Amino acid sequence: MATTLVLATAFMLPAAAAQAASGGDTRPAGAPSSSSAPPSPGDTGHEEKTTNDSREGDYAAYTLDPTSPLVLVNEHHPLHPRDYVPQDLVAVNGSGARMVPEAAAALERLLAAARDDGHALIVESAYRSYDYQVGLFRRYTNMYGEAYASRISARPGTSEHQLGLSADIGVASGQCSLKACLADLPAGKWTAAHAAEYGFIIRYPQGRQEITGYNFEPWHLRYLGVDAAQEMREQEVDTFEQYSDELAAIRAARQAEARREAAAAQASRDAAAERRQRIAEETGWMPDWARTAYGQ
């Protein structure tokens, strides 16, 4: 369980990267034509989601506030509202990729640090709008059918990119672009080792697709803030779903304690009122001086 002090800080937190598609927004290598059967998903683009029969209640969302760096968004927890648009979006490193200011500044620091260590990282995609996702998902559905489309792209209103808090990164050479092999490149290893220092996590870690709904995506970074990202690393919590569950458990415990305190305070007030009523009934016949003495 995360430490009380840092989680308490995280609990109080309130609140993207190119419109161009990446991950699920690029046609996967070897994707089927509209007249052929879908092949097994390849190693590019937004890799295949695994079947997840969990109901929405199986994941405890920390918050529904889309401005919070700790908001959980996945196919079980859509955005509220689904067509949410961040109030402010700024370009990352002067590129067409946009994020919310806090995340953009953090990503720029990460890119600069990588460059200082000899790694030429680039941003391939970040903020993507609801309308863009509508068109994308419709196009995939028309091409491959809804079942296959839902395995390679997020349904509108369920994409983290819409928050302006996520970015897909790659290397300037284009090697292993949007592929799992990015993790084996020096730049990919550097990113995995240092992302938390700048408030980011690898959102879809290897071997956790049954929890996240997606296969390993070493290119997909999600901004949570430095405290939360480093705490996840320190506590060896490797999925945001699990971390969100921890935050929700703390919130539930605090709410339960608040209810207990409120109930105790109300019981005390009720007992005092009952005592005053009883004294009034028992001393109604007494003169004032006697009644006062009795009440004391």
Coordinates of C-alpha atoms in Angstrom, one line a residue:
M1 CA 0.0 0.0 0.0
A2 CA 1.3 3.4 -0.9
T3 CA 2.7 5.6 1.9
T4 CA 0.1 7.7 3.7
L5 CA 1.9 11.0 3.2
V6 CA 2.4 10.9 -0.5
L7 CA -0.9 9.3 -1.2
A8 CA -2.6 12.0 0.9
T9 CA -0.9 14.5 -1.4
A10 CA -2.0 12.6 -4.5
F11 CA -5.5 12.4 -3.1
M12 CA -5.8 16.1 -3.1
L13 CA -4.7 16.7 -6.7
P14 CA -7.4 18.2 -9.0
A15 CA -6.3 18.2 -12.6
A16 CA -1.9 17.1 -24.9
A17 CA 0.9 16.2 -29.1
A18 CA -0.4 15.8 -32.5
Q19 CA -3.9 15.4 -33.9
A20 CA -2.3 12.9 -36.2
A21 CA -3.1 9.4 -35.3
S22 CA -0.7 7.1 -33.7
G23 CA -0.9 3.8 -31.8
G24 CA -4.5 2.8 -32.6
D25 CA -4.8 5.7 -35.0
T26 CA -2.5 4.3 -37.7
R27 CA -3.5 1.4 -39.8
P28 CA -1.7 -1.7 -38.4
A29 CA 0.9 -3.3 -40.5
G30 CA -0.8 -6.1 -42.4
A31 CA -4.2 -4.9 -41.5
P32 CA -6.9 -6.5 -43.6
S33 CA -8.7 -4.9 -46.5
S34 CA -12.4 -4.5 -46.2
S35 CA -13.0 -7.7 -48.1
S36 CA -10.5 -9.9 -46.2
A37 CA -10.6 -11.5 -42.8
P38 CA -8.6 -9.6 -40.1
P39 CA -5.2 -11.2 -39.5
S40 CA -3.6 -11.6 -36.1
P41 CA -2.6 -8.1 -35.0
G42 CA 1.0 -7.2 -35.7
D43 CA 3.6 -5.4 -33.8
T44 CA 2.8 -1.9 -35.0
G45 CA 0.2 0.6 -34.1
H46 CA -2.1 0.2 -31.1
E47 CA -1.7 -3.5 -30.4
E48 CA -4.6 -5.8 -29.9
K49 CA -6.6 -5.4 -26.8
T50 CA -7.2 -8.7 -24.9
T51 CA -10.7 -9.8 -24.0
N52 CA -11.6 -8.4 -20.7
D53 CA -15.0 -9.4 -19.3
S54 CA -14.6 -7.2 -16.2
R55 CA -17.6 -5.0 -15.5
E56 CA -17.0 -1.3 -14.9
G57 CA -17.4 -1.9 -11.1
D58 CA -14.3 -4.1 -11.1
Y59 CA -12.1 -1.1 -11.4
A60 CA -12.3 1.6 -8.7
A61 CA -11.9 4.9 -10.4
Y62 CA -10.1 7.5 -8.3
T63 CA -11.9 10.5 -9.9
L64 CA -14.1 11.4 -12.8
D65 CA -12.5 14.8 -13.1
P66 CA -10.9 14.9 -16.6
T67 CA -8.7 17.8 -15.5
S68 CA -7.0 15.7 -12.8
P69 CA -3.6 14.0 -13.7
L70 CA -5.0 11.1 -11.7
V71 CA -8.2 10.5 -13.7
L72 CA -8.5 6.9 -14.8
V73 CA -9.8 6.6 -18.4
N74 CA -10.2 3.2 -20.1
E75 CA -13.0 1.2 -21.8
H76 CA -14.6 0.7 -18.4
H77 CA -14.2 4.3 -17.3
P78 CA -15.1 6.7 -20.2
L79 CA -14.5 10.4 -20.0
H80 CA -17.2 12.6 -18.4
P81 CA -18.3 14.2 -20.5
R82 CA -17.4 11.9 -23.4
D83 CA -16.7 14.9 -25.7
Y84 CA -14.4 16.6 -23.1
V85 CA -11.9 19.1 -24.5
P86 CA -9.1 20.4 -22.3
Q87 CA -9.3 24.1 -21.6
D88 CA -5.7 24.7 -22.5
L89 CA -3.5 22.9 -24.9
V90 CA 0.0 23.9 -25.8
A91 CA 2.5 22.7 -28.4
V92 CA 5.3 20.4 -27.2
N93 CA 8.7 21.7 -28.3
G94 CA 7.0 23.9 -30.9
S95 CA 5.7 20.8 -32.7
G96 CA 2.1 20.1 -33.8
A97 CA 1.8 17.7 -30.8
R98 CA -0.2 19.3 -28.0
M99 CA -0.8 18.5 -24.4
V100 CA -2.1 20.4 -21.3
P101 CA 0.5 22.8 -20.1
E102 CA 1.7 20.9 -17.0
A103 CA 2.2 17.7 -19.0
A104 CA 3.7 19.5 -22.0
A105 CA 6.3 21.1 -19.8
A106 CA 7.1 17.8 -18.1
L107 CA 7.5 16.1 -21.4
E108 CA 9.8 18.8 -22.7
R109 CA 12.0 18.3 -19.7
L110 CA 12.0 14.5 -20.3
L111 CA 13.0 15.1 -24.0
A112 CA 15.8 17.5 -23.0
A113 CA 17.2 15.1 -20.4
A114 CA 17.1 12.2 -23.0
R115 CA 18.9 14.5 -25.5
D116 CA 21.6 15.3 -22.9
D117 CA 22.1 11.6 -22.4
G118 CA 22.4 11.0 -26.1
H119 CA 18.9 9.8 -27.0
A120 CA 17.0 11.6 -29.8
L121 CA 13.4 11.1 -28.6
I122 CA 10.5 12.6 -30.5
V123 CA 6.7 13.0 -29.9
E124 CA 4.7 11.1 -32.5
S125 CA 1.2 11.9 -31.1
A126 CA -0.4 13.4 -28.1
Y127 CA -3.8 15.1 -27.8
R128 CA -6.5 13.6 -30.0
S129 CA -10.1 15.0 -30.0
Y130 CA -13.3 13.2 -29.5
D131 CA -14.4 14.1 -33.0
Y132 CA -11.2 12.8 -34.4
Q133 CA -11.7 9.5 -32.5
V134 CA -15.3 9.3 -33.8
G135 CA -14.1 9.5 -37.4
L136 CA -11.2 7.1 -36.8
F137 CA -13.3 4.5 -35.2
R138 CA -16.0 4.8 -37.9
R139 CA -13.4 4.4 -40.5
Y140 CA -12.0 1.3 -38.9
T141 CA -15.5 -0.1 -38.4
N142 CA -16.3 0.4 -42.1
M143 CA -13.0 -1.2 -43.1
Y144 CA -12.8 -4.2 -40.7
G145 CA -16.1 -4.5 -38.8
E146 CA -16.8 -3.2 -35.3
A147 CA -15.3 -6.2 -33.4
Y148 CA -11.9 -5.8 -35.0
A149 CA -12.0 -2.0 -34.9
S150 CA -12.5 -2.2 -31.1
R151 CA -9.4 -4.3 -30.8
I152 CA -7.0 -1.8 -32.4
S153 CA -8.5 1.6 -31.4
A154 CA -10.2 3.1 -28.4
R155 CA -13.9 3.9 -28.8
P156 CA -14.7 7.6 -28.8
G157 CA -14.7 9.0 -25.3
T158 CA -12.4 6.2 -23.9
S159 CA -9.0 7.4 -25.2
E160 CA -6.5 8.7 -22.8
H161 CA -5.1 10.9 -25.6
Q162 CA -8.3 13.0 -25.3
L163 CA -7.2 14.2 -21.8
G164 CA -4.1 15.9 -23.2
L165 CA -2.1 13.9 -20.6
S166 CA -0.7 11.2 -22.9
A167 CA 1.9 11.1 -25.6
D168 CA 3.3 8.5 -27.9
I169 CA 7.1 8.8 -28.2
G170 CA 9.6 7.4 -30.6
V171 CA 13.2 7.9 -31.8
A172 CA 14.1 10.4 -34.5
S173 CA 15.4 7.6 -36.8
G174 CA 12.0 6.1 -36.9
Q175 CA 13.3 2.7 -35.8
C176 CA 10.7 0.6 -34.0
S177 CA 8.1 3.3 -34.4
L178 CA 5.0 2.3 -32.4
K179 CA 6.4 -1.2 -32.0
A180 CA 7.2 -3.2 -28.9
C181 CA 10.8 -3.4 -29.9
L182 CA 11.2 0.3 -28.9
A183 CA 11.7 -1.1 -25.4
D184 CA 14.9 -2.9 -26.5
L185 CA 16.5 0.3 -28.0
P186 CA 18.8 2.4 -25.8
A187 CA 16.3 5.3 -26.0
G188 CA 13.4 3.0 -24.9
K189 CA 15.4 1.6 -22.0
W190 CA 16.3 5.2 -21.0
T191 CA 12.6 6.2 -21.1
A192 CA 11.5 3.3 -19.0
A193 CA 14.2 4.0 -16.4
H194 CA 13.7 7.8 -16.2
A195 CA 10.0 8.5 -17.1
A196 CA 8.9 8.6 -13.5
E197 CA 11.4 11.4 -12.7
Y198 CA 9.4 13.6 -14.9
G199 CA 5.9 12.4 -13.8
F200 CA 5.3 9.8 -16.5
I201 CA 4.6 6.1 -16.6
I202 CA 4.6 3.5 -19.3
R203 CA 0.8 3.3 -19.3
Y204 CA 0.5 -0.2 -20.9
P205 CA 3.4 -2.3 -19.4
Q206 CA 4.4 -5.7 -20.6
G207 CA 2.4 -8.7 -19.5
R208 CA -0.4 -6.6 -18.0
Q209 CA -2.9 -6.6 -20.8
E210 CA -5.6 -8.4 -18.8
I211 CA -5.6 -5.4 -16.4
T212 CA -5.0 -2.5 -18.9
G213 CA -6.9 -3.9 -21.9
Y214 CA -3.9 -3.4 -24.2
N215 CA -0.8 -5.2 -25.1
F216 CA 2.7 -3.8 -24.2
E217 CA 3.1 -0.3 -25.5
P218 CA 6.5 1.1 -24.5
W219 CA 5.8 4.2 -26.6
H220 CA 2.7 5.3 -24.7
L221 CA 3.5 7.7 -21.8
R222 CA 0.9 9.0 -19.4
Y223 CA 1.4 12.0 -17.2
L224 CA 0.4 11.5 -13.5
G225 CA 2.7 14.0 -11.8
V226 CA 6.1 13.3 -10.2
D227 CA 4.8 12.2 -6.8
A228 CA 2.4 9.6 -8.2
A229 CA 4.7 8.3 -10.9
Q230 CA 7.6 7.8 -8.5
E231 CA 5.4 6.3 -5.9
M232 CA 4.2 3.7 -8.4
R233 CA 7.8 2.9 -9.1
E234 CA 8.8 2.7 -5.5
Q235 CA 5.8 0.6 -4.5
E236 CA 6.3 -1.6 -7.7
V237 CA 2.8 -0.9 -8.8
D238 CA 3.0 -1.2 -12.6
T239 CA -0.5 -0.4 -13.8
F240 CA -2.5 2.7 -13.3
E241 CA -5.6 0.6 -12.7
Q242 CA -4.0 -0.9 -9.6
Y243 CA -2.7 2.5 -8.4
S244 CA -6.1 4.0 -8.9
D245 CA -7.6 1.2 -6.9
E246 CA -5.2 2.1 -4.0
L247 CA -6.3 5.7 -4.2
A248 CA -10.0 4.7 -4.2
A249 CA -9.4 2.4 -1.2
I250 CA -7.9 5.3 0.7
R251 CA -10.7 7.6 -0.3
A252 CA -13.3 5.0 0.8
A253 CA -11.6 4.6 4.2
R254 CA -11.6 8.4 4.7
Q255 CA -15.2 8.6 3.7
A256 CA -16.1 5.8 6.1
E257 CA -14.2 7.5 8.9
A258 CA -15.9 10.8 8.2
R259 CA -19.3 9.1 8.4
R260 CA -18.3 7.5 11.7
E261 CA -17.2 10.8 13.1
A262 CA -20.4 12.5 11.8
A263 CA -22.6 9.8 13.3
A264 CA -20.8 10.1 16.7
A265 CA -21.2 13.9 16.7
Q266 CA -24.9 13.5 15.9
A267 CA -25.3 10.9 18.6
S268 CA -23.7 13.3 21.1
R269 CA -26.0 16.1 20.0
D270 CA -29.0 13.9 20.3
A271 CA -28.0 12.7 23.8
A272 CA -27.5 16.3 24.9
A273 CA -30.9 17.3 23.5
E274 CA -32.6 14.3 25.2
R275 CA -30.9 15.2 28.5
R276 CA -32.2 18.8 28.2
Q277 CA -35.7 17.6 27.4
R278 CA -35.7 15.2 30.3
I279 CA -34.5 17.8 32.8
A280 CA -37.2 20.2 31.5
E281 CA -39.9 17.6 32.1
E282 CA -38.6 16.6 35.5
T283 CA -38.2 20.2 36.8
G284 CA -41.1 22.0 35.3
W285 CA -42.8 22.3 38.6
M286 CA -39.7 23.8 40.4
P287 CA -39.0 27.5 40.9
D288 CA -36.3 28.9 38.7
W289 CA -33.6 28.8 41.3
A290 CA -34.2 25.2 42.1
R291 CA -34.5 24.3 38.4
T292 CA -31.1 25.9 37.7
A293 CA -29.5 24.0 40.6
Y294 CA -31.0 20.7 39.4
G295 CA -29.7 21.3 35.9
Q296 CA -26.2 21.9 37.2

